[in-house]
């Protein structure tokens, strides 16, 4: 007889909002369903990009910089998240999924208190007003992917409503940029979290099974380099 209590619960992906100064969690947004797919783009920051090196070739940039990197790769993620109040009928939802949508939208909105503070500074004749600093946002996809991010896209498609026109079902297209040490000031909590994320990648890469050049159709490394 199947014992449902013994079935392990799947780990959920989600977003953790931290105080950028102390690293204290302020809010946790757990995605109701794990996205079916993830679209990731990793672009290296090559030092040799830009400008023709001359010599009649088709290459660009300084030849001495061709294998050099200026910093961590720029990585972006895209996925679609689903929210459905009808899948949680045991939970009262007088506002539909408004609260869940609002929690995600506030990741890219300043608060009313921050806007009022900026307005007061403007009334006092402040010459320069610093841009509003948002909380530090972490995206988590299991224990091996915990990284600081900035949301770059949030597109909402509401597809069902209750009798009071509260949305009860929606799909969200979410895009985010991984924040690296190149994006954050030295000593920032997010920079430390990115370094931990990169160290995790290094450990995973070290665990990958290597192969020999024979699997590629070469007799040995000398055959590859032309020294044999």
GROMACS .gro file of C-alpha atoms in nm:
model
  228
    1UNK     CA    1   0.000   0.000   0.000
    2UNK     CA    2   0.137   0.340  -0.099
    3UNK     CA    3   0.215   0.575   0.187
    4UNK     CA    4   0.191   0.926   0.049
    5UNK     CA    5   0.367   1.066   0.354
    6UNK     CA    6   0.683   0.885   0.240
    7UNK     CA    7   0.690   1.054  -0.100
    8UNK     CA    8   0.956   1.330  -0.093
    9UNK     CA    9   0.827   1.676  -0.164
   10UNK     CA   10   0.996   1.850  -0.460
   11UNK     CA   11   1.223   2.142  -0.384
   12UNK     CA   12   1.066   2.465  -0.504
   13UNK     CA   13   1.247   2.742  -0.688
   14UNK     CA   14   1.198   3.094  -0.565
   15UNK     CA   15   1.323   3.440  -0.487
   16UNK     CA   16   1.467   3.563  -0.158
   17UNK     CA   17   1.474   3.937  -0.088
   18UNK     CA   18   1.760   4.043   0.141
   19UNK     CA   19   1.857   4.364   0.313
   20UNK     CA   20   2.162   4.470   0.106
   21UNK     CA   21   2.350   4.593   0.414
   22UNK     CA   22   2.291   4.311   0.662
   23UNK     CA   23   2.191   4.019   0.440
   24UNK     CA   24   1.880   3.964   0.654
   25UNK     CA   25   1.593   3.798   0.460
   26UNK     CA   26   1.300   4.036   0.419
   27UNK     CA   27   1.072   3.824   0.203
   28UNK     CA   28   1.066   3.482   0.041
   29UNK     CA   29   0.867   3.430  -0.280
   30UNK     CA   30   0.819   3.058  -0.349
   31UNK     CA   31   0.710   2.977  -0.704
   32UNK     CA   32   0.391   2.771  -0.693
   33UNK     CA   33   0.514   2.545  -0.975
   34UNK     CA   34   0.872   2.491  -1.087
   35UNK     CA   35   0.911   2.616  -1.446
   36UNK     CA   36   0.923   2.339  -1.705
   37UNK     CA   37   1.215   2.498  -1.890
   38UNK     CA   38   1.494   2.747  -1.828
   39UNK     CA   39   1.660   2.955  -2.097
   40UNK     CA   40   2.013   3.058  -1.996
   41UNK     CA   41   2.257   3.273  -2.190
   42UNK     CA   42   2.623   3.303  -2.089
   43UNK     CA   43   2.832   3.568  -2.269
   44UNK     CA   44   3.206   3.596  -2.192
   45UNK     CA   45   3.360   3.937  -2.125
   46UNK     CA   46   3.650   3.903  -2.365
   47UNK     CA   47   3.931   4.156  -2.340
   48UNK     CA   48   4.005   4.132  -2.711
   49UNK     CA   49   3.663   4.243  -2.835
   50UNK     CA   50   3.637   4.546  -3.059
   51UNK     CA   51   3.848   4.696  -3.336
   52UNK     CA   52   4.024   4.537  -3.633
   53UNK     CA   53   4.368   4.402  -3.546
   54UNK     CA   54   4.496   4.481  -3.897
   55UNK     CA   55   4.704   4.256  -4.116
   56UNK     CA   56   4.420   4.195  -4.360
   57UNK     CA   57   4.254   3.933  -4.141
   58UNK     CA   58   3.890   3.908  -4.047
   59UNK     CA   59   3.961   3.900  -3.672
   60UNK     CA   60   3.891   4.188  -3.436
   61UNK     CA   61   4.060   4.327  -3.130
   62UNK     CA   62   4.416   4.295  -3.000
   63UNK     CA   63   4.565   3.956  -3.081
   64UNK     CA   64   4.749   3.955  -2.749
   65UNK     CA   65   4.413   3.978  -2.571
   66UNK     CA   66   4.232   3.701  -2.759
   67UNK     CA   67   4.238   3.457  -2.465
   68UNK     CA   68   4.199   3.712  -2.187
   69UNK     CA   69   3.885   3.788  -1.990
   70UNK     CA   70   3.792   4.126  -1.840
   71UNK     CA   71   3.573   3.969  -1.574
   72UNK     CA   72   3.299   3.715  -1.506
   73UNK     CA   73   3.070   3.613  -1.791
   74UNK     CA   74   2.740   3.798  -1.822
   75UNK     CA   75   2.461   3.547  -1.761
   76UNK     CA   76   2.088   3.592  -1.813
   77UNK     CA   77   1.797   3.361  -1.731
   78UNK     CA   78   1.445   3.347  -1.872
   79UNK     CA   79   1.155   3.126  -1.771
   80UNK     CA   80   0.779   3.118  -1.744
   81UNK     CA   81   0.616   3.087  -1.402
   82UNK     CA   82   0.256   2.982  -1.345
   83UNK     CA   83   0.024   3.095  -1.063
   84UNK     CA   84  -0.314   2.928  -1.020
   85UNK     CA   85  -0.545   2.989  -0.726
   86UNK     CA   86  -0.770   2.699  -0.833
   87UNK     CA   87  -0.486   2.459  -0.752
   88UNK     CA   88  -0.496   2.575  -0.391
   89UNK     CA   89  -0.866   2.556  -0.311
   90UNK     CA   90  -0.791   2.472   0.053
   91UNK     CA   91  -0.633   2.818   0.094
   92UNK     CA   92  -0.868   3.116   0.118
   93UNK     CA   93  -0.799   3.365  -0.161
   94UNK     CA   94  -1.041   3.658  -0.131
   95UNK     CA   95  -0.808   3.869  -0.347
   96UNK     CA   96  -0.733   3.598  -0.598
   97UNK     CA   97  -0.364   3.595  -0.690
   98UNK     CA   98  -0.326   3.971  -0.649
   99UNK     CA   99  -0.090   3.925  -0.349
  100UNK     CA  100   0.142   3.688  -0.537
  101UNK     CA  101   0.154   3.917  -0.839
  102UNK     CA  102   0.213   4.223  -0.622
  103UNK     CA  103   0.501   4.051  -0.438
  104UNK     CA  104   0.676   3.990  -0.770
  105UNK     CA  105   0.601   4.335  -0.910
  106UNK     CA  106   0.744   4.503  -0.598
  107UNK     CA  107   1.080   4.349  -0.689
  108UNK     CA  108   1.107   4.614  -0.962
  109UNK     CA  109   0.921   4.900  -0.788
  110UNK     CA  110   1.042   5.144  -0.523
  111UNK     CA  111   0.822   5.169  -0.216
  112UNK     CA  112   0.595   5.464  -0.143
  113UNK     CA  113   0.820   5.553   0.153
  114UNK     CA  114   1.125   5.569  -0.075
  115UNK     CA  115   0.942   5.785  -0.330
  116UNK     CA  116   0.820   6.022  -0.058
  117UNK     CA  117   1.174   6.052   0.082
  118UNK     CA  118   1.310   6.136  -0.263
  119UNK     CA  119   1.033   6.391  -0.311
  120UNK     CA  120   1.115   6.558   0.022
  121UNK     CA  121   1.481   6.586  -0.077
  122UNK     CA  122   1.376   6.750  -0.403
  123UNK     CA  123   1.155   6.999  -0.215
  124UNK     CA  124   1.451   7.085   0.010
  125UNK     CA  125   1.653   7.178  -0.296
  126UNK     CA  126   1.888   6.883  -0.302
  127UNK     CA  127   2.104   6.927  -0.612
  128UNK     CA  128   2.161   6.559  -0.668
  129UNK     CA  129   1.941   6.277  -0.548
  130UNK     CA  130   2.092   5.929  -0.553
  131UNK     CA  131   1.890   5.661  -0.731
  132UNK     CA  132   1.679   5.451  -0.499
  133UNK     CA  133   1.858   5.134  -0.387
  134UNK     CA  134   1.646   4.824  -0.412
  135UNK     CA  135   1.677   4.519  -0.185
  136UNK     CA  136   1.922   4.249  -0.285
  137UNK     CA  137   1.738   3.974  -0.474
  138UNK     CA  138   1.849   3.612  -0.483
  139UNK     CA  139   1.713   3.353  -0.722
  140UNK     CA  140   1.728   2.995  -0.601
  141UNK     CA  141   1.701   2.684  -0.815
  142UNK     CA  142   1.793   2.410  -0.572
  143UNK     CA  143   2.090   2.421  -0.337
  144UNK     CA  144   2.345   2.433  -0.620
  145UNK     CA  145   2.208   2.747  -0.783
  146UNK     CA  146   2.172   3.039  -0.546
  147UNK     CA  147   2.271   3.367  -0.708
  148UNK     CA  148   2.215   3.742  -0.680
  149UNK     CA  149   2.001   3.874  -0.964
  150UNK     CA  150   1.832   4.182  -1.101
  151UNK     CA  151   1.496   4.135  -1.270
  152UNK     CA  152   1.508   4.268  -1.627
  153UNK     CA  153   1.169   4.151  -1.748
  154UNK     CA  154   0.833   4.080  -1.589
  155UNK     CA  155   0.549   4.020  -1.831
  156UNK     CA  156   0.215   3.904  -1.688
  157UNK     CA  157  -0.060   3.724  -1.879
  158UNK     CA  158  -0.374   3.697  -1.663
  159UNK     CA  159  -0.603   3.430  -1.806
  160UNK     CA  160  -0.886   3.376  -1.553
  161UNK     CA  161  -1.077   3.589  -1.301
  162UNK     CA  162  -1.329   3.543  -1.021
  163UNK     CA  163  -1.667   3.718  -1.000
  164UNK     CA  164  -1.499   4.027  -0.850
  165UNK     CA  165  -1.247   4.040  -1.137
  166UNK     CA  166  -0.960   3.932  -0.915
  167UNK     CA  167  -0.711   3.736  -1.127
  168UNK     CA  168  -0.701   3.369  -1.031
  169UNK     CA  169  -0.468   3.233  -1.298
  170UNK     CA  170  -0.167   3.388  -1.469
  171UNK     CA  171   0.155   3.305  -1.645
  172UNK     CA  172   0.457   3.528  -1.598
  173UNK     CA  173   0.754   3.565  -1.829
  174UNK     CA  174   1.047   3.648  -1.604
  175UNK     CA  175   1.390   3.758  -1.718
  176UNK     CA  176   1.684   3.820  -1.488
  177UNK     CA  177   2.051   3.908  -1.502
  178UNK     CA  178   2.299   3.740  -1.270
  179UNK     CA  179   2.483   4.010  -1.075
  180UNK     CA  180   2.859   3.952  -1.060
  181UNK     CA  181   3.150   4.120  -0.885
  182UNK     CA  182   3.171   4.346  -1.192
  183UNK     CA  183   2.821   4.479  -1.119
  184UNK     CA  184   2.846   4.528  -0.742
  185UNK     CA  185   3.079   4.736  -0.523
  186UNK     CA  186   3.357   4.568  -0.330
  187UNK     CA  187   3.237   4.434   0.004
  188UNK     CA  188   2.873   4.419  -0.106
  189UNK     CA  189   2.681   4.118   0.026
  190UNK     CA  190   2.575   4.034  -0.328
  191UNK     CA  191   2.937   4.016  -0.442
  192UNK     CA  192   3.012   3.759  -0.171
  193UNK     CA  193   2.707   3.555  -0.275
  194UNK     CA  194   2.817   3.563  -0.639
  195UNK     CA  195   3.162   3.435  -0.542
  196UNK     CA  196   2.998   3.149  -0.354
  197UNK     CA  197   2.786   3.074  -0.664
  198UNK     CA  198   3.097   3.073  -0.886
  199UNK     CA  199   3.282   2.848  -0.641
  200UNK     CA  200   2.992   2.603  -0.664
  201UNK     CA  201   3.033   2.599  -1.044
  202UNK     CA  202   3.403   2.524  -1.001
  203UNK     CA  203   3.326   2.230  -0.774
  204UNK     CA  204   3.073   2.092  -1.021
  205UNK     CA  205   3.314   2.135  -1.311
  206UNK     CA  206   3.583   1.948  -1.119
  207UNK     CA  207   3.340   1.658  -1.071
  208UNK     CA  208   3.274   1.623  -1.446
  209UNK     CA  209   3.417   1.310  -1.602
  210UNK     CA  210   3.703   1.386  -1.838
  211UNK     CA  211   3.776   1.217  -2.170
  212UNK     CA  212   4.080   1.131  -2.374
  213UNK     CA  213   4.165   1.273  -2.716
  214UNK     CA  214   4.129   0.919  -2.853
  215UNK     CA  215   3.751   0.961  -2.823
  216UNK     CA  216   3.785   1.252  -3.066
  217UNK     CA  217   3.961   1.042  -3.331
  218UNK     CA  218   4.321   1.138  -3.250
  219UNK     CA  219   4.600   0.904  -3.154
  220UNK     CA  220   4.745   1.141  -2.895
  221UNK     CA  221   4.796   1.504  -2.799
  222UNK     CA  222   5.090   1.536  -3.039
  223UNK     CA  223   4.856   1.452  -3.325
  224UNK     CA  224   4.626   1.735  -3.218
  225UNK     CA  225   4.905   1.990  -3.190
  226UNK     CA  226   5.093   1.872  -3.500
  227UNK     CA  227   5.411   1.795  -3.309
  228UNK     CA  228   5.408   1.421  -3.382
   0.00000   0.00000   0.00000
